[in-house]
Short mmCIF file of C-alpha atoms and ligand atoms in Angstrom, two decimals:
data_model
loop_
_atom_site.label_atom_id
_atom_site.label_comp_id
_atom_site.label_asym_id
_atom_site.label_seq_id
_atom_site.Cartn_x
_atom_site.Cartn_y
_atom_site.Cartn_z
CA UNK A 261 38.68 -27.39 29.27
CA UNK A 262 38.01 -30.98 30.74
CA UNK A 263 34.85 -31.25 31.99
CA UNK A 264 34.16 -31.16 35.92
CA UNK A 265 33.37 -34.16 37.75
CA UNK A 266 32.53 -35.23 41.02
CA UNK A 267 35.20 -36.79 43.08
CA UNK A 268 35.64 -40.83 42.95
CA UNK A 269 33.16 -42.23 45.20
CA UNK A 270 31.30 -39.44 45.64
CA UNK A 271 27.69 -38.62 44.37
CA UNK A 272 25.22 -36.37 43.49
CA UNK A 273 21.60 -36.90 44.61
CA UNK A 274 19.44 -35.13 42.21
CA UNK A 275 15.93 -34.29 43.06
CA UNK A 276 14.15 -37.76 42.03
CA UNK A 277 16.57 -39.70 43.92
CA UNK A 278 16.65 -37.54 46.69
CA UNK A 279 12.71 -38.14 47.48
CA UNK A 280 13.51 -41.65 48.19
CA UNK A 281 16.46 -40.98 50.10
CA UNK A 282 14.68 -38.70 52.14
CA UNK A 283 12.01 -41.01 52.76
CA UNK A 284 14.41 -43.20 54.08
CA UNK A 285 15.85 -40.56 56.74
CA UNK A 286 12.47 -39.30 57.55
CA UNK A 287 11.14 -42.93 58.60
CA UNK A 288 14.07 -43.47 60.62
CA UNK A 289 13.66 -40.27 62.45
CA UNK A 290 10.13 -40.79 62.93
CA UNK A 291 10.92 -44.34 64.48
CA UNK A 292 13.43 -42.46 66.41
CA UNK A 293 10.60 -40.33 68.32
CA UNK A 294 8.53 -43.37 68.12
CA UNK A 295 11.26 -45.35 70.57
CA UNK A 296 12.01 -42.26 72.25
CA UNK A 297 15.30 -41.20 70.95
CA UNK A 298 16.30 -37.51 70.73
CA UNK A 299 18.14 -36.33 67.81
CA UNK A 300 21.68 -34.58 67.93
CA UNK A 301 24.53 -33.92 65.81
CA UNK A 302 28.44 -34.10 66.21
CA UNK A 303 30.85 -32.48 63.81
CA UNK A 304 31.60 -33.85 60.61
CA UNK A 305 35.34 -34.04 61.70
CA UNK A 306 36.83 -34.56 64.62
CA UNK A 307 40.44 -35.01 66.04
CA UNK A 308 42.03 -38.13 64.27
CA UNK A 309 42.80 -39.85 67.75
CA UNK A 310 39.04 -40.00 68.35
CA UNK A 311 38.53 -42.49 65.72
CA UNK A 312 42.01 -43.99 66.05
CA UNK A 313 41.50 -44.65 69.82
CA UNK A 314 38.12 -45.86 69.93
CA UNK A 315 37.82 -48.06 66.75
CA UNK A 316 41.42 -49.64 67.06
CA UNK A 317 44.60 -48.77 65.06
CA UNK A 318 43.90 -52.13 63.31
CA UNK A 319 40.76 -51.77 62.12
CA UNK A 320 40.22 -51.46 58.67
CA UNK A 321 38.72 -48.40 59.00
CA UNK A 322 41.48 -46.76 61.00
CA UNK A 323 44.11 -48.33 59.11
CA UNK A 324 43.25 -47.62 55.66
CA UNK A 325 39.85 -45.86 54.85
CA UNK A 326 39.84 -42.84 56.83
CA UNK A 327 40.02 -39.23 55.23
CA UNK A 328 42.58 -37.86 57.28
CA UNK A 329 44.22 -34.32 56.69
CA UNK A 330 46.18 -31.68 58.84
CA UNK A 331 44.42 -28.18 59.53
CA UNK A 332 46.60 -24.83 59.03
CA UNK A 333 47.21 -25.14 62.59
CA UNK A 334 48.32 -28.51 61.87
CA UNK A 335 46.54 -30.60 63.98
CA UNK A 336 45.41 -33.94 62.51
CA UNK A 337 41.46 -33.98 61.79
CA UNK A 338 39.69 -37.05 60.09
CA UNK A 339 35.97 -36.79 58.53
CA UNK A 340 34.03 -38.99 60.30
CA UNK A 341 34.20 -42.70 58.84
CA UNK A 342 31.16 -43.37 61.47
CA UNK A 343 28.94 -41.88 64.13
CA UNK A 344 29.66 -43.76 67.66
CA UNK A 345 32.95 -42.41 68.51
CA UNK A 346 31.95 -38.83 67.79
CA UNK A 347 28.94 -39.34 70.01
CA UNK A 348 30.45 -40.58 72.79
CA UNK A 349 33.22 -38.04 72.50
CA UNK A 350 30.43 -35.57 72.75
CA UNK A 351 28.79 -37.48 75.35
CA UNK A 352 32.02 -37.18 77.64
CA UNK A 353 32.81 -33.24 76.59
CA UNK A 354 29.37 -32.15 77.33
CA UNK A 355 29.33 -33.93 80.73
CA UNK A 356 26.20 -35.88 79.53
CA UNK A 357 26.63 -38.59 82.13
CA UNK A 358 24.24 -36.86 84.68
CA UNK A 359 21.60 -37.46 82.08
CA UNK A 360 21.82 -41.22 81.61
CA UNK A 361 20.10 -43.17 80.39
CA UNK A 362 19.86 -41.41 76.87
CA UNK A 363 18.86 -42.72 73.63
CA UNK A 364 20.25 -40.57 70.69
CA UNK A 365 19.75 -40.47 67.14
CA UNK A 366 21.70 -38.56 64.60
CA UNK A 367 22.07 -38.72 60.72
CA UNK A 368 24.54 -37.19 58.17
CA UNK A 369 27.17 -38.30 55.72
CA UNK A 370 30.41 -40.39 56.59
CA UNK A 371 33.72 -40.80 54.86
CA UNK A 372 35.59 -43.76 53.87
CA UNK A 373 38.55 -44.49 51.58
CA UNK A 374 37.04 -47.39 50.12
CA UNK A 375 36.85 -49.01 46.38
CA UNK A 376 33.99 -47.53 44.89
CA UNK A 377 31.29 -50.08 43.73
CA UNK A 378 27.60 -50.62 43.85
CA UNK A 379 26.65 -49.82 47.60
CA UNK A 380 29.49 -48.72 48.36
CA UNK A 381 30.88 -44.94 48.15
CA UNK A 382 33.75 -42.55 49.78
CA UNK A 383 31.03 -40.21 50.97
CA UNK A 384 27.88 -41.85 51.83
CA UNK A 385 25.04 -41.33 54.80
CA UNK A 386 24.03 -43.30 57.54
CA UNK A 387 21.17 -42.87 60.08
CA UNK A 388 22.53 -43.77 63.62
CA UNK A 389 20.97 -44.91 66.86
CA UNK A 390 22.77 -45.17 70.49
CA UNK A 391 21.53 -46.25 73.71
CA UNK A 392 23.76 -45.33 76.78
CA UNK A 393 23.36 -45.94 80.17
CA UNK A 394 21.70 -49.55 80.30
CA UNK A 395 23.35 -52.74 80.09
CA UNK A 396 20.01 -54.80 80.16
CA UNK A 397 19.73 -57.72 77.73
CA UNK A 398 16.01 -56.45 77.32
CA UNK A 399 18.02 -52.92 75.73
CA UNK A 400 19.61 -55.11 73.23
CA UNK A 401 16.17 -57.21 72.29
CA UNK A 402 14.40 -53.47 72.05
CA UNK A 403 16.80 -51.69 70.35
CA UNK A 404 17.50 -54.56 67.86
CA UNK A 405 13.65 -55.09 67.55
CA UNK A 406 13.49 -51.16 66.30
CA UNK A 407 16.19 -51.91 63.68
CA UNK A 408 14.00 -55.04 62.58
CA UNK A 409 10.78 -52.78 62.69
CA UNK A 410 12.22 -50.01 60.85
CA UNK A 411 13.35 -52.28 58.04
CA UNK A 412 10.65 -54.15 57.68
CA UNK A 413 8.67 -50.95 57.16
CA UNK A 414 11.09 -49.54 54.63
CA UNK A 415 11.36 -52.88 52.58
CA UNK A 416 7.83 -54.33 53.08
CA UNK A 417 9.43 -57.39 54.50
CA UNK A 418 12.06 -58.15 56.83
CA UNK A 419 15.84 -58.87 56.23
CA UNK A 420 17.72 -61.68 57.95
CA UNK A 421 19.20 -60.94 61.25
CA UNK A 422 22.74 -62.23 61.77
CA UNK A 423 23.55 -62.37 65.54
CA UNK A 424 26.31 -63.20 67.28
CA UNK A 425 27.95 -62.21 71.14
CA UNK A 426 31.81 -61.64 71.44
CA UNK A 427 31.13 -62.43 75.24
CA UNK A 428 32.84 -60.49 77.93
CA UNK A 429 36.77 -59.99 78.34
CA UNK A 430 37.50 -63.34 79.92
CA UNK A 431 35.51 -65.04 77.30
CA UNK A 432 37.19 -63.25 74.55
CA UNK A 433 40.72 -63.77 76.07
CA UNK A 434 40.15 -67.77 75.97
CA UNK A 435 38.65 -67.50 72.71
CA UNK A 436 41.80 -65.65 71.45
CA UNK A 437 44.07 -67.88 72.60
CA UNK A 438 41.97 -70.85 71.11
CA UNK A 439 42.20 -69.06 67.66
CA UNK A 440 45.32 -68.34 67.41
CA UNK A 441 46.39 -71.85 68.36
CA UNK A 442 44.52 -72.71 65.51
CA UNK A 443 45.31 -70.31 62.79
CA UNK A 444 49.32 -69.97 63.92
CA UNK A 445 50.20 -73.36 61.91
CA UNK A 446 48.07 -72.33 59.13
CA UNK A 447 49.27 -68.75 58.89
CA UNK A 448 51.21 -69.22 55.67
CA UNK A 449 47.89 -69.66 53.66
CA UNK A 450 46.23 -66.32 55.06
CA UNK A 451 46.07 -63.47 53.52
CA UNK A 452 48.43 -60.57 53.96
CA UNK A 453 45.83 -58.40 55.94
CA UNK A 454 45.16 -61.66 58.00
CA UNK A 455 48.64 -62.39 58.51
CA UNK A 456 49.06 -59.20 60.18
CA UNK A 457 45.87 -59.60 61.95
CA UNK A 458 47.01 -62.79 63.55
CA UNK A 459 49.31 -60.56 65.96
CA UNK A 460 47.76 -57.32 66.74
CA UNK A 461 43.74 -58.51 66.59
CA UNK A 462 43.30 -62.36 65.45
CA UNK A 463 39.49 -61.97 66.12
CA UNK A 464 38.91 -59.89 63.25
CA UNK A 465 40.45 -62.57 60.84
CA UNK A 466 36.70 -64.02 61.19
CA UNK A 467 35.59 -61.25 59.27
CA UNK A 468 37.86 -61.02 56.36
CA UNK A 469 36.28 -61.24 52.72
CA UNK A 470 39.32 -63.22 51.33
CA UNK A 471 38.14 -66.54 49.64
CA UNK A 472 41.26 -68.36 50.99
CA UNK A 473 40.75 -66.78 54.58
CA UNK A 474 37.04 -67.88 54.71
CA UNK A 475 38.25 -71.38 53.90
CA UNK A 476 40.22 -71.49 56.82
CA UNK A 477 37.93 -69.64 59.18
CA UNK A 478 35.23 -72.38 58.22
CA UNK A 479 36.78 -74.80 60.46
CA UNK A 480 37.92 -72.27 63.16
CA UNK A 481 37.14 -72.70 67.04
CA UNK A 482 33.55 -71.11 67.60
CA UNK A 483 33.28 -68.50 70.30
CA UNK A 484 30.04 -70.11 71.43
CA UNK A 485 32.33 -72.81 73.22
CA UNK A 486 34.51 -70.06 74.78
CA UNK A 487 31.78 -68.32 76.36
CA UNK A 488 31.78 -67.77 80.23
CA UNK A 489 28.32 -68.93 81.96
CA UNK A 490 27.45 -65.34 82.67
CA UNK A 491 27.97 -64.33 78.89
CA UNK A 492 26.21 -67.50 77.60
CA UNK A 493 22.99 -66.69 79.78
CA UNK A 494 23.19 -63.09 78.66
CA UNK A 495 23.16 -64.04 75.18
CA UNK A 496 20.32 -66.78 75.41
CA UNK A 497 18.30 -63.89 77.04
CA UNK A 498 19.04 -62.00 74.16
CA UNK A 499 17.98 -64.54 71.45
CA UNK A 500 15.05 -65.56 73.33
CA UNK A 501 13.93 -62.00 73.70
CA UNK A 502 14.04 -61.47 70.02
CA UNK A 503 12.10 -64.75 69.43
CA UNK A 504 9.04 -62.73 70.56
CA UNK A 505 9.48 -59.69 68.38
CA UNK A 506 8.06 -60.23 65.36
CA UNK A 507 9.76 -57.95 62.76
CA UNK A 508 11.89 -60.52 61.36
CA UNK A 509 11.86 -62.74 58.68
CA UNK A 510 14.71 -64.76 59.80
CA UNK A 511 17.27 -64.83 62.65
CA UNK A 512 20.50 -66.74 62.17
CA UNK A 513 22.93 -66.88 64.96
CA UNK A 514 26.72 -66.54 63.16
CA UNK A 515 29.45 -67.59 64.96
CA UNK A 516 31.82 -65.88 62.61
CA UNK A 517 30.03 -62.24 62.96
CA UNK A 518 32.81 -60.14 64.70
CA UNK A 519 32.06 -56.87 63.01
CA UNK A 520 35.12 -54.68 62.25
CA UNK A 521 35.61 -52.42 64.97
CA UNK A 522 37.76 -53.05 68.42
CA UNK A 523 34.98 -51.59 70.68
CA UNK A 524 32.35 -54.28 70.63
CA UNK A 525 31.35 -56.38 73.47
CA UNK A 526 28.75 -59.45 73.80
CA UNK A 527 25.74 -58.70 71.57
CA UNK A 528 26.74 -58.02 67.71
CA UNK A 529 24.47 -58.01 64.95
CA UNK A 530 23.90 -57.41 61.20
CA UNK A 531 20.93 -57.26 59.09
CA UNK A 532 21.11 -58.23 55.46
CA UNK A 533 19.24 -58.25 52.65
CA UNK A 534 17.90 -61.46 51.51
CA UNK A 535 17.25 -60.37 47.81
CA UNK A 536 19.87 -59.67 45.25
CA UNK A 537 19.38 -56.27 44.81
CA UNK A 538 22.43 -55.13 46.67
CA UNK A 539 24.77 -57.87 44.93
CA UNK A 540 27.76 -58.15 47.38
CA UNK A 541 27.13 -55.24 49.63
CA UNK A 542 24.12 -56.83 51.43
CA UNK A 543 24.45 -55.66 54.96
CA UNK A 544 22.19 -52.54 55.34
CA UNK A 545 22.34 -52.14 58.78
CA UNK A 546 25.10 -53.25 61.63
CA UNK A 547 25.63 -52.35 65.33
CA UNK A 548 26.05 -54.19 68.72
CA UNK A 549 27.25 -53.43 72.52
CA UNK A 550 30.44 -51.25 73.35
CA UNK A 551 30.38 -51.53 77.10
CA UNK A 552 34.06 -50.68 77.26
CA UNK A 553 34.07 -47.49 75.05
CA UNK A 554 32.83 -44.75 77.03
CA UNK A 555 35.85 -45.62 79.73
CA UNK A 556 38.31 -46.32 77.04
CA UNK A 557 37.49 -42.63 75.72
CA UNK A 558 38.17 -41.00 79.43
CA UNK A 559 34.65 -41.07 80.64
CA UNK A 560 33.17 -42.94 83.59
CA UNK A 561 32.41 -46.72 82.77
CA UNK A 562 28.86 -46.56 80.92
CA UNK A 563 27.27 -49.45 79.15
CA UNK A 564 25.90 -48.59 75.52
CA UNK A 565 24.86 -50.33 72.70
CA UNK A 566 23.85 -48.83 69.02
CA UNK A 567 23.60 -49.40 64.94
CA UNK A 568 24.06 -47.44 62.03
CA UNK A 569 22.45 -47.97 58.69
CA UNK A 570 23.52 -47.03 55.55
CA UNK A 571 21.14 -44.79 53.75
CA UNK A 572 21.98 -45.20 50.28
CA UNK A 573 21.73 -49.12 50.48
CA UNK A 574 18.36 -48.61 52.05
CA UNK A 575 17.14 -46.50 49.35
CA UNK A 576 18.45 -49.53 46.62
CA UNK A 577 16.29 -52.06 48.22
CA UNK A 578 12.65 -52.95 47.23
CA UNK A 579 12.10 -49.83 45.03
CA UNK A 580 8.65 -50.54 45.18
CA UNK A 581 7.63 -49.52 48.96
CA UNK A 582 8.68 -46.28 48.16
CA UNK A 583 5.36 -45.35 46.10
CA UNK A 584 3.81 -45.13 49.40
CA UNK A 585 6.71 -42.73 50.81
CA UNK A 586 6.75 -40.72 47.48
CA UNK A 587 6.21 -36.95 48.64
CA UNK A 588 3.06 -36.41 47.25
CA UNK A 589 2.15 -32.74 48.42
CA UNK A 590 -0.83 -32.78 50.77
CA UNK A 591 -1.63 -29.09 49.22
CA UNK A 592 0.33 -27.48 46.32
CA UNK A 593 -1.37 -24.35 45.13
CA UNK A 594 -0.16 -23.08 41.98
CA UNK A 595 -0.53 -19.38 41.38
CA UNK A 596 -1.19 -18.56 37.62
CA UNK A 597 -0.99 -14.64 36.93
CA UNK A 598 -2.64 -13.64 33.33
CA UNK A 599 -1.26 -11.13 31.31
CA UNK A 600 -1.37 -7.46 32.43
CA UNK A 601 -1.82 -8.37 36.11
CA UNK A 602 0.82 -6.14 38.31
CA UNK A 603 3.10 -8.35 39.70
CA UNK A 604 2.76 -6.54 43.19
CA UNK A 605 -0.88 -8.15 43.53
CA UNK A 606 0.58 -11.66 42.71
CA UNK A 607 3.24 -11.43 45.46
CA UNK A 608 0.52 -9.98 47.62
CA UNK A 609 -1.94 -13.31 47.28
CA UNK A 610 1.05 -15.81 47.59
CA UNK A 611 2.43 -13.97 50.83
CA UNK A 612 -0.81 -13.96 52.24
CA UNK A 613 -1.42 -17.70 51.60
CA UNK A 614 2.03 -18.93 52.44
CA UNK A 615 2.06 -17.32 55.72
CA UNK A 616 -1.59 -18.43 56.56
CA UNK A 617 -0.87 -22.10 55.48
CA UNK A 618 2.31 -21.94 57.85
CA UNK A 619 0.86 -20.58 60.52
CA UNK A 620 -2.42 -22.67 60.67
CA UNK A 621 -0.01 -25.67 60.16
CA UNK A 622 1.57 -24.83 63.15
CA UNK A 623 -1.16 -24.04 64.96
CA UNK A 624 -2.66 -27.23 64.20
CA UNK A 625 0.77 -29.37 64.72
CA UNK A 626 0.87 -30.50 61.47
CA UNK A 627 4.53 -29.05 60.82
CA UNK A 628 7.35 -31.84 60.99
CA UNK A 629 5.19 -34.80 60.50
CA UNK A 630 5.75 -35.58 56.90
CA UNK A 631 2.87 -33.20 55.55
CA UNK A 632 3.47 -31.08 52.59
CA UNK A 633 2.22 -27.73 51.75
CA UNK A 634 3.27 -25.56 49.04
CA UNK A 635 2.38 -22.38 46.82
CA UNK A 636 4.26 -21.72 43.85
CA UNK A 637 3.84 -19.18 41.13
CA UNK A 638 4.00 -19.79 37.54
CA UNK A 639 4.90 -16.71 36.05
CA UNK A 640 4.82 -17.16 32.26
CA UNK A 641 3.27 -19.00 29.29
CA UNK A 642 0.40 -19.71 28.09
CA UNK A 643 -2.83 -20.79 30.20
CA UNK A 644 -3.00 -24.33 28.82
CA UNK A 645 0.71 -25.13 28.78
CA UNK A 646 0.75 -23.90 32.43
CA UNK A 647 -2.11 -26.22 33.27
CA UNK A 648 -0.50 -29.23 31.93
CA UNK A 649 2.60 -28.26 34.00
CA UNK A 650 0.65 -27.79 37.20
CA UNK A 651 -0.63 -31.35 36.53
CA UNK A 652 2.90 -32.97 36.16
CA UNK A 653 3.63 -31.22 39.26
CA UNK A 654 1.05 -32.77 41.34
CA UNK A 655 -0.77 -29.52 41.89
CA UNK A 656 -3.58 -30.17 44.25
CA UNK A 657 -5.14 -26.57 43.04
CA UNK A 658 -4.64 -23.94 40.79
CA UNK A 659 -5.28 -20.16 41.71
CA UNK A 660 -6.04 -18.20 38.39
CA UNK A 661 -5.43 -14.46 38.47
CA UNK A 662 -7.23 -12.68 35.65
CA UNK A 663 -9.55 -10.24 34.43
CA UNK A 664 -11.78 -11.51 37.53
CA UNK A 665 -9.08 -9.38 39.84
CA UNK A 666 -11.29 -6.13 38.56
CA UNK A 667 -14.24 -7.15 40.83
CA UNK A 668 -11.88 -8.72 43.53
CA UNK A 669 -11.80 -12.59 42.91
CA UNK A 670 -9.95 -15.44 41.53
CA UNK A 671 -10.47 -18.38 40.16
CA UNK A 672 -9.69 -21.51 42.08
CA UNK A 673 -9.50 -24.77 40.07
CA UNK A 674 -9.71 -28.14 42.10
CA UNK A 675 -7.18 -30.07 39.71
CA UNK A 676 -8.46 -33.29 41.54
CA UNK A 677 -12.44 -32.80 40.61
CA UNK A 678 -11.86 -30.26 38.03
CA UNK A 679 -14.62 -27.91 39.73
CA UNK A 680 -13.80 -24.03 39.57
CA UNK A 681 -15.10 -21.50 41.99
CA UNK A 682 -14.60 -17.60 42.45
CA UNK A 683 -12.68 -16.94 45.90
CA UNK A 684 -12.23 -13.31 47.00
CA UNK A 685 -8.86 -11.69 46.80
CA UNK A 686 -6.75 -10.66 50.03
CA UNK A 687 -6.78 -12.17 53.49
CA UNK A 688 -10.54 -12.94 53.57
CA UNK A 689 -10.93 -15.24 50.80
CA UNK A 690 -7.68 -16.93 51.59
CA UNK A 691 -8.18 -17.51 55.17
CA UNK A 692 -11.25 -19.41 54.23
CA UNK A 693 -9.58 -21.57 51.52
CA UNK A 694 -6.37 -22.46 53.91
CA UNK A 695 -9.17 -23.18 56.82
CA UNK A 696 -10.74 -25.73 54.73
CA UNK A 697 -7.43 -27.11 53.19
CA UNK A 698 -4.99 -27.71 56.36
CA UNK A 699 -6.26 -30.49 57.98
P1 ATP B 42 31.04 -53.61 54.98
O1 ATP B 42 31.40 -55.00 55.67
O2 ATP B 42 30.08 -53.18 54.07
O3 ATP B 42 32.20 -52.64 54.64
P2 ATP B 42 30.94 -51.99 57.63
O4 ATP B 42 30.88 -53.39 58.54
O5 ATP B 42 32.08 -51.23 57.06
O6 ATP B 42 30.45 -52.39 56.28
P3 ATP B 42 29.60 -50.47 59.19
O7 ATP B 42 30.74 -49.72 59.89
O8 ATP B 42 28.98 -51.18 60.25
O9 ATP B 42 29.65 -51.06 58.02
O10 ATP B 42 28.45 -49.37 58.86
C1 ATP B 42 26.84 -49.65 58.91
C2 ATP B 42 26.27 -49.75 57.47
O11 ATP B 42 26.79 -48.47 56.98
C3 ATP B 42 26.95 -50.78 56.52
O12 ATP B 42 25.89 -51.82 56.88
C4 ATP B 42 26.13 -50.14 55.49
O13 ATP B 42 24.91 -50.17 55.04
C5 ATP B 42 26.76 -48.47 55.59
N1 ATP B 42 28.16 -48.57 54.79
C6 ATP B 42 29.25 -48.68 55.35
N2 ATP B 42 30.32 -48.40 54.65
C7 ATP B 42 29.77 -48.11 53.51
C8 ATP B 42 30.22 -47.41 52.11
N3 ATP B 42 31.34 -47.24 52.00
N4 ATP B 42 29.51 -46.78 51.36
C9 ATP B 42 27.82 -46.98 51.67
N5 ATP B 42 27.33 -47.40 52.81
C10 ATP B 42 28.34 -47.96 53.60
MG1 MG B 43 33.78 -51.41 55.90
#
């Protein structure tokens, strides 16, 4: 029989790696709370038109990267390639308009049919932030500031921020015209993809990764020269505001940054890792303003801005920083029953401990802030081997259930200091222990 393997472009996240992965998600979630974002979740798949209508038929994602299939009822559905379209769909379907402004955080898997390589999978994960209902340039500054702050904390040093504006509709129309005039005589030198885009969405040619295209793009007209006075002023306000936000290593205005999707307006940005860990896939976080999208999808006109970061790419960055984030348990008690101790007594002590720890932690508001408490039973093996194992498992305490139980006691060993003491079995003894440990 052939060996079963994960599908190309998907990967298992094994326990060791998961710790790092989860550290990224946990930090992002803490940042969401810190900056006043609420978490919500949308389905992993949507009607295909949710993505086709929002991201643009000619975008790479919609034209070739979507996982689309027919349900048994013959609806066409698509696994989400990103979060924004689903969030906006949910915003409209649930009448969330009345609660504006809204700051929303989400996380989970996303799916794109891409050529798998380092930092690029067919199933990957994102952390996603959206801020709906406020079009002020200060909101751009604050949310880009959040992104830079998060990356600095995760990486230990900032990434480079690439920043551009696509301007308002008027500016974009003028620019599109200039760009097409420049590119048309050079059309036969462009890649096939870019030739197609020249008619349907010329701006996206600026985003091309093709080497020949890139050479042509260098001399193309620049968006900056076609901005309306209002767009220019708005972009200057964003750039100036960001200078005072200190979480960046570097800010670069990049006139060729257009982002791949149709819905962006005004500010667009990306953070790229300045060091080599990620190779060609060095964009870790990307986003922009999308003031027209809610209306385009059938809601009331609503300004909005957001960004997404790839969890796998963030996990690949600067491994060292995770040493701090590695989930060392705050309290990890390992119970070791000796031979002859009735299992029912072991389950009873473990039950008391687990219940008491949860109640105390909830009471003291210590749950959900990254603290880790655990109580495990190592059922069998020689005591020496079990103690070795406990130490490998980063146990903080070992509770030995042996002969002392006849007089109602257990041996508690502190794994840090090596100290041992007797504590009494049952709720009374364990309550005191928990009181002293859960802080
Ligand atoms: P790229 O230019 O690398 O294809 P993108 O512009 O398609 O990225 P976005 O749609 O902006 O990416 O997604 C935001 C982030 O999600 C990216 O910066 C990246 O970190 C991550 N990401 C996107 N596609 C993938 C993928 N196929 N595998 C892993 N991570 C991804
Ligand atoms: Mg892509």
